[in-house]
Amino acid sequence: MKPRYVLLIILLFFACSNRNSPQAVTEDFIFNYYKLANQTAALQLSAELATEKLNDEIARLQEVRSPADPNPEMPNIAYKQIGKETTTEIENVTHVSFNYQLTIKNRIGDTTHTRNVVITTENIDGRWKVINFDEY
């Protein structure tokens, strides 16, 4: 199956399902930000500090991204959830944080790196948003 058809199927799946949960928003964020390197799409899923980080990154990358080459060659990135934590703070604000492990392979497949990512979500005005993300 051609990659564009796979992407179309994935987009239809996202459009037809309820993606307003901490888990779904986190997975959509990882897919857009890490797998596709699409900060603009990830920005739609963010708020607060995550939005600031993404806006800063978009501004820095404007100089090196070419409109003629919108899809740079991306490494193969797989991810799996390795932890989850829910906390309720003052005024009943609930944060749900997810720990993911990313496995990054270059296109040739001879180099592999792993990174851990913590993504924190919060329900803001009835929509779950990524409010922060950190790698270590």
PDB file of C-alpha atoms in Angstrom:
ATOM      1  CA  MET A   1       0.000   0.000   0.000  1.00  0.00           C
ATOM      2  CA  LYS A   2       1.360   3.428  -0.897  1.00  0.00           C
ATOM      3  CA  PRO A   3       2.359   5.701   2.022  1.00  0.00           C
ATOM      4  CA  ARG A   4      -0.134   8.387   1.064  1.00  0.00           C
ATOM      5  CA  TYR A   5      -3.008   5.891   1.349  1.00  0.00           C
ATOM      6  CA  VAL A   6      -1.810   4.787   4.767  1.00  0.00           C
ATOM      7  CA  LEU A   7      -1.681   8.425   5.866  1.00  0.00           C
ATOM      8  CA  LEU A   8      -5.202   8.978   4.514  1.00  0.00           C
ATOM      9  CA  ILE A   9      -6.495   5.976   6.480  1.00  0.00           C
ATOM     10  CA  ILE A  10      -4.817   7.258   9.643  1.00  0.00           C
ATOM     11  CA  LEU A  11      -6.309  10.722   9.165  1.00  0.00           C
ATOM     12  CA  LEU A  12      -9.769   9.260   8.614  1.00  0.00           C
ATOM     13  CA  PHE A  13      -9.380   7.183  11.767  1.00  0.00           C
ATOM     14  CA  PHE A  14      -8.458  10.277  13.788  1.00  0.00           C
ATOM     15  CA  ALA A  15     -11.333  12.261  12.305  1.00  0.00           C
ATOM     16  CA  CYS A  16     -13.908   9.567  13.065  1.00  0.00           C
ATOM     17  CA  SER A  17     -12.905   8.756  16.623  1.00  0.00           C
ATOM     18  CA  ASN A  18     -13.213  10.646  19.888  1.00  0.00           C
ATOM     19  CA  ARG A  19      -9.725  12.025  20.379  1.00  0.00           C
ATOM     20  CA  ASN A  20     -10.581  14.164  23.440  1.00  0.00           C
ATOM     21  CA  SER A  21      -8.904  12.090  26.131  1.00  0.00           C
ATOM     22  CA  PRO A  22      -5.498  12.481  27.768  1.00  0.00           C
ATOM     23  CA  GLN A  23      -4.205   9.299  26.116  1.00  0.00           C
ATOM     24  CA  ALA A  24      -5.473  10.167  22.627  1.00  0.00           C
ATOM     25  CA  VAL A  25      -4.167  13.740  22.729  1.00  0.00           C
ATOM     26  CA  THR A  26      -0.774  12.489  23.916  1.00  0.00           C
ATOM     27  CA  GLU A  27      -0.568   9.904  21.142  1.00  0.00           C
ATOM     28  CA  ASP A  28      -1.656  12.452  18.518  1.00  0.00           C
ATOM     29  CA  PHE A  29       0.980  14.859  19.832  1.00  0.00           C
ATOM     30  CA  ILE A  30       3.725  12.208  19.642  1.00  0.00           C
ATOM     31  CA  PHE A  31       2.636  11.204  16.161  1.00  0.00           C
ATOM     32  CA  ASN A  32       2.659  14.795  14.850  1.00  0.00           C
ATOM     33  CA  TYR A  33       5.644  16.159  16.750  1.00  0.00           C
ATOM     34  CA  TYR A  34       8.031  13.212  16.807  1.00  0.00           C
ATOM     35  CA  LYS A  35       7.048  10.954  13.899  1.00  0.00           C
ATOM     36  CA  LEU A  36       6.108  13.652  11.382  1.00  0.00           C
ATOM     37  CA  ALA A  37       8.200  16.544  12.791  1.00  0.00           C
ATOM     38  CA  ASN A  38       5.123  18.718  12.293  1.00  0.00           C
ATOM     39  CA  GLN A  39       5.298  21.339  15.028  1.00  0.00           C
ATOM     40  CA  THR A  40       2.343  23.240  13.562  1.00  0.00           C
ATOM     41  CA  ALA A  41       0.033  20.217  13.909  1.00  0.00           C
ATOM     42  CA  ALA A  42       1.359  19.546  17.416  1.00  0.00           C
ATOM     43  CA  LEU A  43       0.677  23.177  18.286  1.00  0.00           C
ATOM     44  CA  GLN A  44      -3.063  22.573  17.787  1.00  0.00           C
ATOM     45  CA  LEU A  45      -2.920  20.002  20.596  1.00  0.00           C
ATOM     46  CA  SER A  46      -1.021  22.205  23.041  1.00  0.00           C
ATOM     47  CA  ALA A  47      -1.495  24.959  25.611  1.00  0.00           C
ATOM     48  CA  GLU A  48       0.573  26.876  28.154  1.00  0.00           C
ATOM     49  CA  LEU A  49       4.300  25.977  28.288  1.00  0.00           C
ATOM     50  CA  ALA A  50       4.031  23.421  25.485  1.00  0.00           C
ATOM     51  CA  THR A  51       2.669  26.135  23.178  1.00  0.00           C
ATOM     52  CA  GLU A  52       5.559  28.435  24.092  1.00  0.00           C
ATOM     53  CA  LYS A  53       8.118  25.697  23.375  1.00  0.00           C
ATOM     54  CA  LEU A  54       6.539  24.867  20.024  1.00  0.00           C
ATOM     55  CA  ASN A  55       6.271  28.514  18.938  1.00  0.00           C
ATOM     56  CA  ASP A  56       9.950  29.041  19.810  1.00  0.00           C
ATOM     57  CA  GLU A  57      10.932  25.950  17.838  1.00  0.00           C
ATOM     58  CA  ILE A  58       8.829  26.943  14.826  1.00  0.00           C
ATOM     59  CA  ALA A  59      10.491  30.376  14.807  1.00  0.00           C
ATOM     60  CA  ARG A  60      13.994  28.830  15.008  1.00  0.00           C
ATOM     61  CA  LEU A  61      13.260  26.349  12.214  1.00  0.00           C
ATOM     62  CA  GLN A  62      11.818  28.894   9.764  1.00  0.00           C
ATOM     63  CA  GLU A  63      15.328  29.770   8.634  1.00  0.00           C
ATOM     64  CA  VAL A  64      16.292  26.179   7.790  1.00  0.00           C
ATOM     65  CA  ARG A  65      13.020  24.792   6.459  1.00  0.00           C
ATOM     66  CA  SER A  66      12.424  25.258   2.800  1.00  0.00           C
ATOM     67  CA  PRO A  67       8.894  25.509   1.366  1.00  0.00           C
ATOM     68  CA  ALA A  68      10.175  23.464  -1.576  1.00  0.00           C
ATOM     69  CA  ASP A  69      11.117  20.596   0.746  1.00  0.00           C
ATOM     70  CA  PRO A  70       8.211  20.297   3.217  1.00  0.00           C
ATOM     71  CA  ASN A  71       8.965  16.626   4.024  1.00  0.00           C
ATOM     72  CA  PRO A  72      12.607  16.144   4.976  1.00  0.00           C
ATOM     73  CA  GLU A  73      13.765  12.541   5.210  1.00  0.00           C
ATOM     74  CA  MET A  74      12.719  11.380   8.636  1.00  0.00           C
ATOM     75  CA  PRO A  75      14.197   8.621  10.747  1.00  0.00           C
ATOM     76  CA  ASN A  76      12.026   5.660  11.712  1.00  0.00           C
ATOM     77  CA  ILE A  77      10.551   6.444  15.138  1.00  0.00           C
ATOM     78  CA  ALA A  78       8.668   3.911  17.238  1.00  0.00           C
ATOM     79  CA  TYR A  79       7.193   4.722  20.629  1.00  0.00           C
ATOM     80  CA  LYS A  80       5.685   2.872  23.554  1.00  0.00           C
ATOM     81  CA  GLN A  81       4.110   4.029  26.769  1.00  0.00           C
ATOM     82  CA  ILE A  82       6.154   3.099  29.822  1.00  0.00           C
ATOM     83  CA  GLY A  83       4.244   4.943  32.539  1.00  0.00           C
ATOM     84  CA  LYS A  84       1.265   7.092  33.490  1.00  0.00           C
ATOM     85  CA  GLU A  85       0.530   9.295  36.479  1.00  0.00           C
ATOM     86  CA  THR A  86      -2.568  11.290  37.417  1.00  0.00           C
ATOM     87  CA  THR A  87      -2.365  14.169  39.893  1.00  0.00           C
ATOM     88  CA  THR A  88      -5.063  16.507  41.179  1.00  0.00           C
ATOM     89  CA  GLU A  89      -3.899  19.908  42.333  1.00  0.00           C
ATOM     90  CA  ILE A  90      -5.468  22.929  43.981  1.00  0.00           C
ATOM     91  CA  GLU A  91      -8.941  23.805  42.662  1.00  0.00           C
ATOM     92  CA  ASN A  92      -9.366  20.246  41.311  1.00  0.00           C
ATOM     93  CA  VAL A  93      -7.095  20.736  38.298  1.00  0.00           C
ATOM     94  CA  THR A  94      -6.160  17.281  37.065  1.00  0.00           C
ATOM     95  CA  HIS A  95      -2.945  16.619  35.182  1.00  0.00           C
ATOM     96  CA  VAL A  96      -2.308  13.313  33.481  1.00  0.00           C
ATOM     97  CA  SER A  97       1.337  12.668  32.637  1.00  0.00           C
ATOM     98  CA  PHE A  98       2.580   9.947  30.327  1.00  0.00           C
ATOM     99  CA  ASN A  99       6.075   8.530  29.999  1.00  0.00           C
ATOM    100  CA  TYR A 100       7.042   7.217  26.586  1.00  0.00           C
ATOM    101  CA  GLN A 101      10.166   5.626  25.245  1.00  0.00           C
ATOM    102  CA  LEU A 102      11.088   6.608  21.703  1.00  0.00           C
ATOM    103  CA  THR A 103      13.260   4.317  19.591  1.00  0.00           C
ATOM    104  CA  ILE A 104      14.850   6.245  16.756  1.00  0.00           C
ATOM    105  CA  LYS A 105      16.517   4.465  13.833  1.00  0.00           C
ATOM    106  CA  ASN A 106      18.111   6.195  10.890  1.00  0.00           C
ATOM    107  CA  ARG A 107      16.765   5.263   7.452  1.00  0.00           C
ATOM    108  CA  ILE A 108      19.641   2.870   6.813  1.00  0.00           C
ATOM    109  CA  GLY A 109      18.918   1.125  10.107  1.00  0.00           C
ATOM    110  CA  ASP A 110      22.480   0.989  11.390  1.00  0.00           C
ATOM    111  CA  THR A 111      22.095   3.572  14.174  1.00  0.00           C
ATOM    112  CA  THR A 112      19.523   3.386  16.968  1.00  0.00           C
ATOM    113  CA  HIS A 113      18.933   5.856  19.796  1.00  0.00           C
ATOM    114  CA  THR A 114      16.402   5.823  22.598  1.00  0.00           C
ATOM    115  CA  ARG A 115      14.886   8.848  24.274  1.00  0.00           C
ATOM    116  CA  ASN A 116      12.385   9.085  27.090  1.00  0.00           C
ATOM    117  CA  VAL A 117       9.615  11.663  26.884  1.00  0.00           C
ATOM    118  CA  VAL A 118       7.268  12.951  29.573  1.00  0.00           C
ATOM    119  CA  ILE A 119       4.086  14.579  28.289  1.00  0.00           C
ATOM    120  CA  THR A 120       1.692  16.320  30.676  1.00  0.00           C
ATOM    121  CA  THR A 121      -1.937  16.953  29.756  1.00  0.00           C
ATOM    122  CA  GLU A 122      -4.711  19.012  31.305  1.00  0.00           C
ATOM    123  CA  ASN A 123      -8.399  19.495  30.548  1.00  0.00           C
ATOM    124  CA  ILE A 124      -8.810  23.144  29.546  1.00  0.00           C
ATOM    125  CA  ASP A 125     -12.335  24.327  28.801  1.00  0.00           C
ATOM    126  CA  GLY A 126     -13.516  20.795  28.035  1.00  0.00           C
ATOM    127  CA  ARG A 127     -10.589  19.867  25.741  1.00  0.00           C
ATOM    128  CA  TRP A 128      -7.536  17.858  26.751  1.00  0.00           C
ATOM    129  CA  LYS A 129      -4.317  19.644  25.792  1.00  0.00           C
ATOM    130  CA  VAL A 130      -0.608  18.941  26.136  1.00  0.00           C
ATOM    131  CA  ILE A 131       0.647  21.586  28.560  1.00  0.00           C
ATOM    132  CA  ASN A 132       4.288  20.463  28.732  1.00  0.00           C
ATOM    133  CA  PHE A 133       6.700  17.943  27.243  1.00  0.00           C
ATOM    134  CA  ASP A 134      10.285  17.095  28.143  1.00  0.00           C
ATOM    135  CA  GLU A 135      12.857  14.647  26.854  1.00  0.00           C
ATOM    136  CA  TYR A 136      15.583  12.954  28.827  1.00  0.00           C
TER     137      TYR A 136
END
